[in-house]
Structures are given as structure tokens and as C-alpha cells.
Amino acid sequence: PVPIHTWLHPWLPALGAAMAPLWAPIRHKLTTALAPWHPSDASALTLLAPWRAVFGAKDWDTLLTRSILPKLQFALAELVINPANQVLDQVRWVLAWEPCVPAARMAALLEAAFFPPWLRVLHQWLSAAPPAPPPDLEEVTHWYLGWKSLFSEELLAHERVRRQLNVALDMMNQAVAGEGIQPPGASNAAAAAAAAAAGAASEVAAAAVAAATQGGGGGRSG
């Protein structure tokens, strides 16, 4: 069948906003058509990509959130991180959507569904104890750079992605220095604990000040 955009979009320069009432039913049809879709099927990307510039940002984000992003997350959940025999299909399916998925959305997806298992595998690799052979740090570096090369410059510049790659670099640097390898997430947990402790201390100090003030006030009244 001929994609609907091929005969509708040529009318946009002439009709413009007059065509807007068509977009909601078209989005509904697209959502229905995508229900059985699997990310291994690139035809959905071909079907949707021409509509990004037509639908408003909010409507486009809603369409992605309903029909695309959950399935991309599911694909990443199926990914097995295996340095000895890595299959990259699921990652490539997901990254193929980068032209259609805003960088912030893609970075959040990777942060939630890709980086946690990836960092766990790296930690296990670097923390290998006898009788397992010690990790070859040159091989680890090559593995890290290979993964990094899969991401676009825009994604690499995003704060969420940079933060996760920095966690990996920190673990690699600890291994080079012969230090204990800090598990991924440990620094975040420590920071959260410190923030909680600081908040509790502030509350105690505030309560003490309030009590002193009330006590002083009672002395003056007497």
C-alpha cells in the first residue's frame, strides 16, 4: 500500500492549517497499526518519520510514548551484555529511532534500560576474583570504546549519557589504580544518604532554635 503521507503531504504548502482536523484520526490509525509492531521491523520508522514535522511536539511525544518507547524499552530489556560474544541487534533497532525520538527521551530510555545492566557487567568483569583470570584492561578499554562509538555525538553530549559513561570510566580508573571497584550506583546512594543526613541535621537545628526561642520568650514574660 502507498503510505498516506505520500499523497497528503504535497497538499500542506497550499492548505496548511486547514488539514489539521485530519491529524487526530491519522494518529489513531497509526497507533492501531503499531499495536503488533516489533522494533526489529524497520517499516514503522519509515511509516512514522515523515510525520514528525507535521504533528505538534506534544502530539508527537504522545504517539512515541504510547506506541514506540515502551517497545524500544522492551527490546533493550532483551539485550544480553556479553563481552565474549556480543549481539548488537537490539541496540541498533533502538538507536535507529534517534532521528524521530528527541535526544532527551532517547537518553532517558538508555539511562533506564541500557546502562544499568551494561554497568553491572563491566563491574563484574573488572571485579573478577581467582580462579577467574584478571581482566585485560586493554580489552576492557576496547570494549568500552566500541560501545561508545555506537552513540551519536548528540547523545554523547547529553548529560544523562555522559553521567553513565563517567561511571564506567571511574570503575576502569579504579581497576588501573588497583583499588576496589565501586559498584555502579554506589556514589549516587552515598550522595543521597549525605543529602538525607544534611536534611535531618537541618531539621534538628531548626527545632533547637525554635525551642530556644520559645524558652527565651517564656523567661522574658516571667
PDB file of C-alpha atoms in Angstrom:
ATOM      1  CA  PRO A   1       0.000   0.000   0.000  1.00  0.00           C
ATOM      2  CA  VAL A   2       1.002   3.604  -0.604  1.00  0.00           C
ATOM      3  CA  PRO A   3       1.913   5.406   2.650  1.00  0.00           C
ATOM      4  CA  ILE A   4      -0.675   8.058   3.445  1.00  0.00           C
ATOM      5  CA  HIS A   5       1.895  10.849   3.749  1.00  0.00           C
ATOM      6  CA  THR A   6       2.891  10.484   0.097  1.00  0.00           C
ATOM      7  CA  TRP A   7      -0.445  11.852  -1.084  1.00  0.00           C
ATOM      8  CA  LEU A   8      -1.322  14.115   1.863  1.00  0.00           C
ATOM      9  CA  HIS A   9       1.930  15.989   2.479  1.00  0.00           C
ATOM     10  CA  PRO A  10       2.171  17.551  -1.001  1.00  0.00           C
ATOM     11  CA  TRP A  11      -1.000  19.496  -0.122  1.00  0.00           C
ATOM     12  CA  LEU A  12       0.483  21.026   3.031  1.00  0.00           C
ATOM     13  CA  PRO A  13       2.013  24.122   1.365  1.00  0.00           C
ATOM     14  CA  ALA A  14      -1.355  25.011  -0.169  1.00  0.00           C
ATOM     15  CA  LEU A  15      -3.777  24.007   2.590  1.00  0.00           C
ATOM     16  CA  GLY A  16      -1.649  24.299   5.739  1.00  0.00           C
ATOM     17  CA  ALA A  17      -3.733  24.536   8.927  1.00  0.00           C
ATOM     18  CA  ALA A  18      -6.892  23.553   7.054  1.00  0.00           C
ATOM     19  CA  MET A  19      -5.595  19.973   7.102  1.00  0.00           C
ATOM     20  CA  ALA A  20      -5.170  19.937  10.903  1.00  0.00           C
ATOM     21  CA  PRO A  21      -8.517  18.140  11.552  1.00  0.00           C
ATOM     22  CA  LEU A  22      -7.076  15.134   9.719  1.00  0.00           C
ATOM     23  CA  TRP A  23      -4.164  14.639  12.098  1.00  0.00           C
ATOM     24  CA  ALA A  24      -6.025  13.179  15.111  1.00  0.00           C
ATOM     25  CA  PRO A  25      -7.704  10.358  13.153  1.00  0.00           C
ATOM     26  CA  ILE A  26      -4.419   9.666  11.366  1.00  0.00           C
ATOM     27  CA  ARG A  27      -2.608   9.383  14.699  1.00  0.00           C
ATOM     28  CA  HIS A  28      -5.312   6.999  15.890  1.00  0.00           C
ATOM     29  CA  LYS A  29      -4.836   4.855  12.763  1.00  0.00           C
ATOM     30  CA  LEU A  30      -1.064   4.874  13.250  1.00  0.00           C
ATOM     31  CA  THR A  31      -1.414   3.831  16.893  1.00  0.00           C
ATOM     32  CA  THR A  32      -3.684   0.958  15.876  1.00  0.00           C
ATOM     33  CA  ALA A  33      -1.308  -0.131  13.111  1.00  0.00           C
ATOM     34  CA  LEU A  34       1.630  -0.132  15.529  1.00  0.00           C
ATOM     35  CA  ALA A  35      -0.046  -2.363  18.136  1.00  0.00           C
ATOM     36  CA  PRO A  36       1.536  -5.605  16.847  1.00  0.00           C
ATOM     37  CA  TRP A  37       4.807  -3.929  15.824  1.00  0.00           C
ATOM     38  CA  HIS A  38       8.204  -5.209  16.998  1.00  0.00           C
ATOM     39  CA  PRO A  39      11.327  -2.996  16.932  1.00  0.00           C
ATOM     40  CA  SER A  40      13.096  -5.434  14.620  1.00  0.00           C
ATOM     41  CA  ASP A  41      10.694  -4.276  11.890  1.00  0.00           C
ATOM     42  CA  ALA A  42      12.122  -1.078  10.373  1.00  0.00           C
ATOM     43  CA  SER A  43       8.949  -0.359   8.395  1.00  0.00           C
ATOM     44  CA  ALA A  44       7.433   1.511  11.361  1.00  0.00           C
ATOM     45  CA  LEU A  45      10.270   4.016  11.262  1.00  0.00           C
ATOM     46  CA  THR A  46       9.660   4.580   7.550  1.00  0.00           C
ATOM     47  CA  LEU A  47       5.942   4.995   8.268  1.00  0.00           C
ATOM     48  CA  LEU A  48       6.283   7.491  11.128  1.00  0.00           C
ATOM     49  CA  ALA A  49       9.349   9.586  10.280  1.00  0.00           C
ATOM     50  CA  PRO A  50       7.593  11.872   7.743  1.00  0.00           C
ATOM     51  CA  TRP A  51       5.012  12.865  10.386  1.00  0.00           C
ATOM     52  CA  ARG A  52       7.413  14.307  12.943  1.00  0.00           C
ATOM     53  CA  ALA A  53       7.485  17.667  11.183  1.00  0.00           C
ATOM     54  CA  VAL A  54       3.688  17.687  10.783  1.00  0.00           C
ATOM     55  CA  PHE A  55       2.347  16.739  14.208  1.00  0.00           C
ATOM     56  CA  GLY A  56       2.822  19.188  17.047  1.00  0.00           C
ATOM     57  CA  ALA A  57       5.559  18.391  19.565  1.00  0.00           C
ATOM     58  CA  LYS A  58       3.061  17.370  22.268  1.00  0.00           C
ATOM     59  CA  ASP A  59       1.081  15.084  19.941  1.00  0.00           C
ATOM     60  CA  TRP A  60       4.282  13.570  18.576  1.00  0.00           C
ATOM     61  CA  ASP A  61       5.546  12.874  22.086  1.00  0.00           C
ATOM     62  CA  THR A  62       2.229  11.247  22.992  1.00  0.00           C
ATOM     63  CA  LEU A  63       2.441   8.987  19.938  1.00  0.00           C
ATOM     64  CA  LEU A  64       6.002   7.959  20.827  1.00  0.00           C
ATOM     65  CA  THR A  65       5.090   7.374  24.472  1.00  0.00           C
ATOM     66  CA  ARG A  66       2.138   5.165  23.591  1.00  0.00           C
ATOM     67  CA  SER A  67       3.384   3.200  20.616  1.00  0.00           C
ATOM     68  CA  ILE A  68       7.180   3.340  20.305  1.00  0.00           C
ATOM     69  CA  LEU A  69       9.122   3.959  23.514  1.00  0.00           C
ATOM     70  CA  PRO A  70       7.637   1.051  25.541  1.00  0.00           C
ATOM     71  CA  LYS A  71       8.609  -1.377  22.793  1.00  0.00           C
ATOM     72  CA  LEU A  72      12.096   0.082  22.480  1.00  0.00           C
ATOM     73  CA  GLN A  73      12.492  -0.340  26.236  1.00  0.00           C
ATOM     74  CA  PHE A  74      11.319  -3.941  25.942  1.00  0.00           C
ATOM     75  CA  ALA A  75      13.888  -4.544  23.193  1.00  0.00           C
ATOM     76  CA  LEU A  76      16.672  -3.234  25.438  1.00  0.00           C
ATOM     77  CA  ALA A  77      15.432  -5.471  28.247  1.00  0.00           C
ATOM     78  CA  GLU A  78      16.028  -8.430  25.916  1.00  0.00           C
ATOM     79  CA  LEU A  79      19.608  -7.342  25.224  1.00  0.00           C
ATOM     80  CA  VAL A  80      22.256  -9.617  26.757  1.00  0.00           C
ATOM     81  CA  ILE A  81      25.505  -7.816  27.561  1.00  0.00           C
ATOM     82  CA  ASN A  82      28.193 -10.394  26.809  1.00  0.00           C
ATOM     83  CA  PRO A  83      31.742  -9.131  26.205  1.00  0.00           C
ATOM     84  CA  ALA A  84      32.767 -12.549  24.876  1.00  0.00           C
ATOM     85  CA  ASN A  85      30.085 -12.727  22.194  1.00  0.00           C
ATOM     86  CA  GLN A  86      28.087  -9.528  21.851  1.00  0.00           C
ATOM     87  CA  VAL A  87      24.955  -9.358  19.706  1.00  0.00           C
ATOM     88  CA  LEU A  88      24.046  -5.735  18.954  1.00  0.00           C
ATOM     89  CA  ASP A  89      20.716  -6.180  17.175  1.00  0.00           C
ATOM     90  CA  GLN A  90      18.527  -4.705  19.924  1.00  0.00           C
ATOM     91  CA  VAL A  91      20.755  -1.674  20.398  1.00  0.00           C
ATOM     92  CA  ARG A  92      20.771  -0.963  16.673  1.00  0.00           C
ATOM     93  CA  TRP A  93      16.980  -1.286  16.494  1.00  0.00           C
ATOM     94  CA  VAL A  94      16.664   1.307  19.251  1.00  0.00           C
ATOM     95  CA  LEU A  95      19.289   3.762  18.007  1.00  0.00           C
ATOM     96  CA  ALA A  96      17.769   3.679  14.514  1.00  0.00           C
ATOM     97  CA  TRP A  97      14.914   5.709  16.040  1.00  0.00           C
ATOM     98  CA  GLU A  98      17.156   8.583  17.039  1.00  0.00           C
ATOM     99  CA  PRO A  99      16.010  10.818  14.124  1.00  0.00           C
ATOM    100  CA  CYS A 100      12.444  10.502  15.417  1.00  0.00           C
ATOM    101  CA  VAL A 101      12.944  10.419  19.185  1.00  0.00           C
ATOM    102  CA  PRO A 102      14.101  13.634  20.897  1.00  0.00           C
ATOM    103  CA  ALA A 103      17.553  13.331  22.453  1.00  0.00           C
ATOM    104  CA  ALA A 104      16.204  13.805  25.978  1.00  0.00           C
ATOM    105  CA  ARG A 105      13.748  10.938  25.514  1.00  0.00           C
ATOM    106  CA  MET A 106      16.399   8.653  23.983  1.00  0.00           C
ATOM    107  CA  ALA A 107      18.910   9.480  26.716  1.00  0.00           C
ATOM    108  CA  ALA A 108      16.312   8.735  29.413  1.00  0.00           C
ATOM    109  CA  LEU A 109      15.495   5.426  27.729  1.00  0.00           C
ATOM    110  CA  LEU A 110      19.169   4.422  27.635  1.00  0.00           C
ATOM    111  CA  GLU A 111      19.681   5.517  31.231  1.00  0.00           C
ATOM    112  CA  ALA A 112      16.752   3.402  32.408  1.00  0.00           C
ATOM    113  CA  ALA A 113      17.024   0.285  30.243  1.00  0.00           C
ATOM    114  CA  PHE A 114      20.546   0.008  28.811  1.00  0.00           C
ATOM    115  CA  PHE A 115      23.139   1.451  31.162  1.00  0.00           C
ATOM    116  CA  PRO A 116      22.214  -0.388  34.417  1.00  0.00           C
ATOM    117  CA  PRO A 117      22.875  -3.912  33.029  1.00  0.00           C
ATOM    118  CA  TRP A 118      25.826  -2.638  30.970  1.00  0.00           C
ATOM    119  CA  LEU A 119      27.476  -1.146  34.052  1.00  0.00           C
ATOM    120  CA  ARG A 120      26.768  -4.277  36.100  1.00  0.00           C
ATOM    121  CA  VAL A 121      28.563  -6.421  33.530  1.00  0.00           C
ATOM    122  CA  LEU A 122      31.507  -4.020  33.484  1.00  0.00           C
ATOM    123  CA  HIS A 123      31.692  -4.111  37.291  1.00  0.00           C
ATOM    124  CA  GLN A 124      31.612  -7.925  37.325  1.00  0.00           C
ATOM    125  CA  TRP A 125      34.313  -8.053  34.653  1.00  0.00           C
ATOM    126  CA  LEU A 126      36.626  -5.661  36.483  1.00  0.00           C
ATOM    127  CA  SER A 127      35.975  -7.327  39.851  1.00  0.00           C
ATOM    128  CA  ALA A 128      36.796 -10.856  38.690  1.00  0.00           C
ATOM    129  CA  ALA A 129      38.432 -12.815  41.507  1.00  0.00           C
ATOM    130  CA  PRO A 130      40.501 -16.037  41.383  1.00  0.00           C
ATOM    131  CA  PRO A 131      40.195 -18.594  39.956  1.00  0.00           C
ATOM    132  CA  ALA A 132      38.905 -16.310  37.182  1.00  0.00           C
ATOM    133  CA  PRO A 133      41.755 -14.632  35.273  1.00  0.00           C
ATOM    134  CA  PRO A 134      42.290 -10.928  35.997  1.00  0.00           C
ATOM    135  CA  PRO A 135      40.651  -8.591  33.468  1.00  0.00           C
ATOM    136  CA  ASP A 136      42.708  -7.465  30.500  1.00  0.00           C
ATOM    137  CA  LEU A 137      42.362  -3.694  30.893  1.00  0.00           C
ATOM    138  CA  GLU A 138      43.298  -3.065  27.286  1.00  0.00           C
ATOM    139  CA  GLU A 139      40.483  -5.375  26.207  1.00  0.00           C
ATOM    140  CA  VAL A 140      38.114  -3.607  28.593  1.00  0.00           C
ATOM    141  CA  THR A 141      39.062  -0.231  27.114  1.00  0.00           C
ATOM    142  CA  HIS A 142      38.492  -1.526  23.588  1.00  0.00           C
ATOM    143  CA  TRP A 143      35.072  -2.864  24.687  1.00  0.00           C
ATOM    144  CA  TYR A 144      34.148   0.498  26.239  1.00  0.00           C
ATOM    145  CA  LEU A 145      35.190   2.459  23.139  1.00  0.00           C
ATOM    146  CA  GLY A 146      33.292   0.071  20.887  1.00  0.00           C
ATOM    147  CA  TRP A 147      30.067   0.688  22.784  1.00  0.00           C
ATOM    148  CA  LYS A 148      30.689   4.415  22.922  1.00  0.00           C
ATOM    149  CA  SER A 149      31.122   4.524  19.130  1.00  0.00           C
ATOM    150  CA  LEU A 150      27.515   3.350  18.690  1.00  0.00           C
ATOM    151  CA  PHE A 151      26.126   6.595  20.091  1.00  0.00           C
ATOM    152  CA  SER A 152      25.763   9.810  18.094  1.00  0.00           C
ATOM    153  CA  GLU A 153      27.567  12.996  19.073  1.00  0.00           C
ATOM    154  CA  GLU A 154      24.248  14.439  20.236  1.00  0.00           C
ATOM    155  CA  LEU A 155      23.644  11.548  22.611  1.00  0.00           C
ATOM    156  CA  LEU A 156      27.235  11.584  23.855  1.00  0.00           C
ATOM    157  CA  ALA A 157      26.819  15.262  24.685  1.00  0.00           C
ATOM    158  CA  HIS A 158      23.651  14.652  26.708  1.00  0.00           C
ATOM    159  CA  GLU A 159      24.106  14.894  30.472  1.00  0.00           C
ATOM    160  CA  ARG A 160      22.350  11.587  31.209  1.00  0.00           C
ATOM    161  CA  VAL A 161      24.588   9.635  28.822  1.00  0.00           C
ATOM    162  CA  ARG A 162      27.772  11.439  29.914  1.00  0.00           C
ATOM    163  CA  ARG A 163      26.980  10.625  33.527  1.00  0.00           C
ATOM    164  CA  GLN A 164      26.662   6.902  32.822  1.00  0.00           C
ATOM    165  CA  LEU A 165      29.836   6.781  30.734  1.00  0.00           C
ATOM    166  CA  ASN A 166      31.675   8.594  33.513  1.00  0.00           C
ATOM    167  CA  VAL A 167      30.587   5.881  35.964  1.00  0.00           C
ATOM    168  CA  ALA A 168      32.191   3.340  33.619  1.00  0.00           C
ATOM    169  CA  LEU A 169      35.376   5.403  33.352  1.00  0.00           C
ATOM    170  CA  ASP A 170      35.549   5.731  37.136  1.00  0.00           C
ATOM    171  CA  MET A 171      35.390   1.957  37.534  1.00  0.00           C
ATOM    172  CA  MET A 172      38.062   1.466  34.863  1.00  0.00           C
ATOM    173  CA  ASN A 173      40.329   4.012  36.536  1.00  0.00           C
ATOM    174  CA  GLN A 174      39.853   2.258  39.886  1.00  0.00           C
ATOM    175  CA  ALA A 175      40.910  -1.019  38.243  1.00  0.00           C
ATOM    176  CA  VAL A 176      44.025   0.605  36.759  1.00  0.00           C
ATOM    177  CA  ALA A 177      44.911   2.024  40.171  1.00  0.00           C
ATOM    178  CA  GLY A 178      44.433  -1.363  41.817  1.00  0.00           C
ATOM    179  CA  GLU A 179      41.651  -0.036  44.011  1.00  0.00           C
ATOM    180  CA  GLY A 180      38.407  -1.724  44.962  1.00  0.00           C
ATOM    181  CA  ILE A 181      35.851  -1.297  42.191  1.00  0.00           C
ATOM    182  CA  GLN A 182      32.917   0.747  43.438  1.00  0.00           C
ATOM    183  CA  PRO A 183      29.621  -0.791  42.273  1.00  0.00           C
ATOM    184  CA  PRO A 184      27.557   1.322  39.875  1.00  0.00           C
ATOM    185  CA  GLY A 185      25.080   3.428  41.794  1.00  0.00           C
ATOM    186  CA  ALA A 186      27.162   3.455  44.968  1.00  0.00           C
ATOM    187  CA  SER A 187      28.169   7.090  44.530  1.00  0.00           C
ATOM    188  CA  ASN A 188      24.547   8.078  43.912  1.00  0.00           C
ATOM    189  CA  ALA A 189      23.470   6.194  47.017  1.00  0.00           C
ATOM    190  CA  ALA A 190      26.192   7.862  49.066  1.00  0.00           C
ATOM    191  CA  ALA A 191      25.173  11.281  47.765  1.00  0.00           C
ATOM    192  CA  ALA A 192      21.521  10.575  48.577  1.00  0.00           C
ATOM    193  CA  ALA A 193      22.453   9.422  52.087  1.00  0.00           C
ATOM    194  CA  ALA A 194      24.559  12.529  52.631  1.00  0.00           C
ATOM    195  CA  ALA A 195      21.721  14.741  51.428  1.00  0.00           C
ATOM    196  CA  ALA A 196      19.276  12.948  53.732  1.00  0.00           C
ATOM    197  CA  ALA A 197      21.667  13.325  56.676  1.00  0.00           C
ATOM    198  CA  ALA A 198      22.139  17.015  55.926  1.00  0.00           C
ATOM    199  CA  GLY A 199      18.377  17.479  55.746  1.00  0.00           C
ATOM    200  CA  ALA A 200      17.888  15.700  59.064  1.00  0.00           C
ATOM    201  CA  ALA A 201      20.604  17.831  60.682  1.00  0.00           C
ATOM    202  CA  SER A 202      18.929  20.984  59.389  1.00  0.00           C
ATOM    203  CA  GLU A 203      15.597  19.891  60.852  1.00  0.00           C
ATOM    204  CA  VAL A 204      17.226  19.172  64.238  1.00  0.00           C
ATOM    205  CA  ALA A 205      18.971  22.553  64.210  1.00  0.00           C
ATOM    206  CA  ALA A 206      15.742  24.325  63.294  1.00  0.00           C
ATOM    207  CA  ALA A 207      13.894  22.540  66.098  1.00  0.00           C
ATOM    208  CA  ALA A 208      16.617  23.519  68.568  1.00  0.00           C
ATOM    209  CA  VAL A 209      16.428  27.167  67.514  1.00  0.00           C
ATOM    210  CA  ALA A 210      12.639  27.116  67.814  1.00  0.00           C
ATOM    211  CA  ALA A 211      12.835  25.581  71.285  1.00  0.00           C
ATOM    212  CA  ALA A 212      15.428  28.123  72.426  1.00  0.00           C
ATOM    213  CA  THR A 213      13.320  30.967  71.103  1.00  0.00           C
ATOM    214  CA  GLN A 214      10.233  29.709  72.913  1.00  0.00           C
ATOM    215  CA  GLY A 215      12.230  29.207  76.105  1.00  0.00           C
ATOM    216  CA  GLY A 216      13.661  32.714  75.894  1.00  0.00           C
ATOM    217  CA  GLY A 217      10.240  34.143  75.290  1.00  0.00           C
ATOM    218  CA  GLY A 218       8.920  32.403  78.453  1.00  0.00           C
ATOM    219  CA  GLY A 219      11.777  33.874  80.501  1.00  0.00           C
ATOM    220  CA  ARG A 220      11.025  37.392  79.344  1.00  0.00           C
ATOM    221  CA  SER A 221       7.320  37.076  80.069  1.00  0.00           C
ATOM    222  CA  GLY A 222       8.102  35.911  83.594  1.00  0.00           C
TER     223      GLY A 222
END
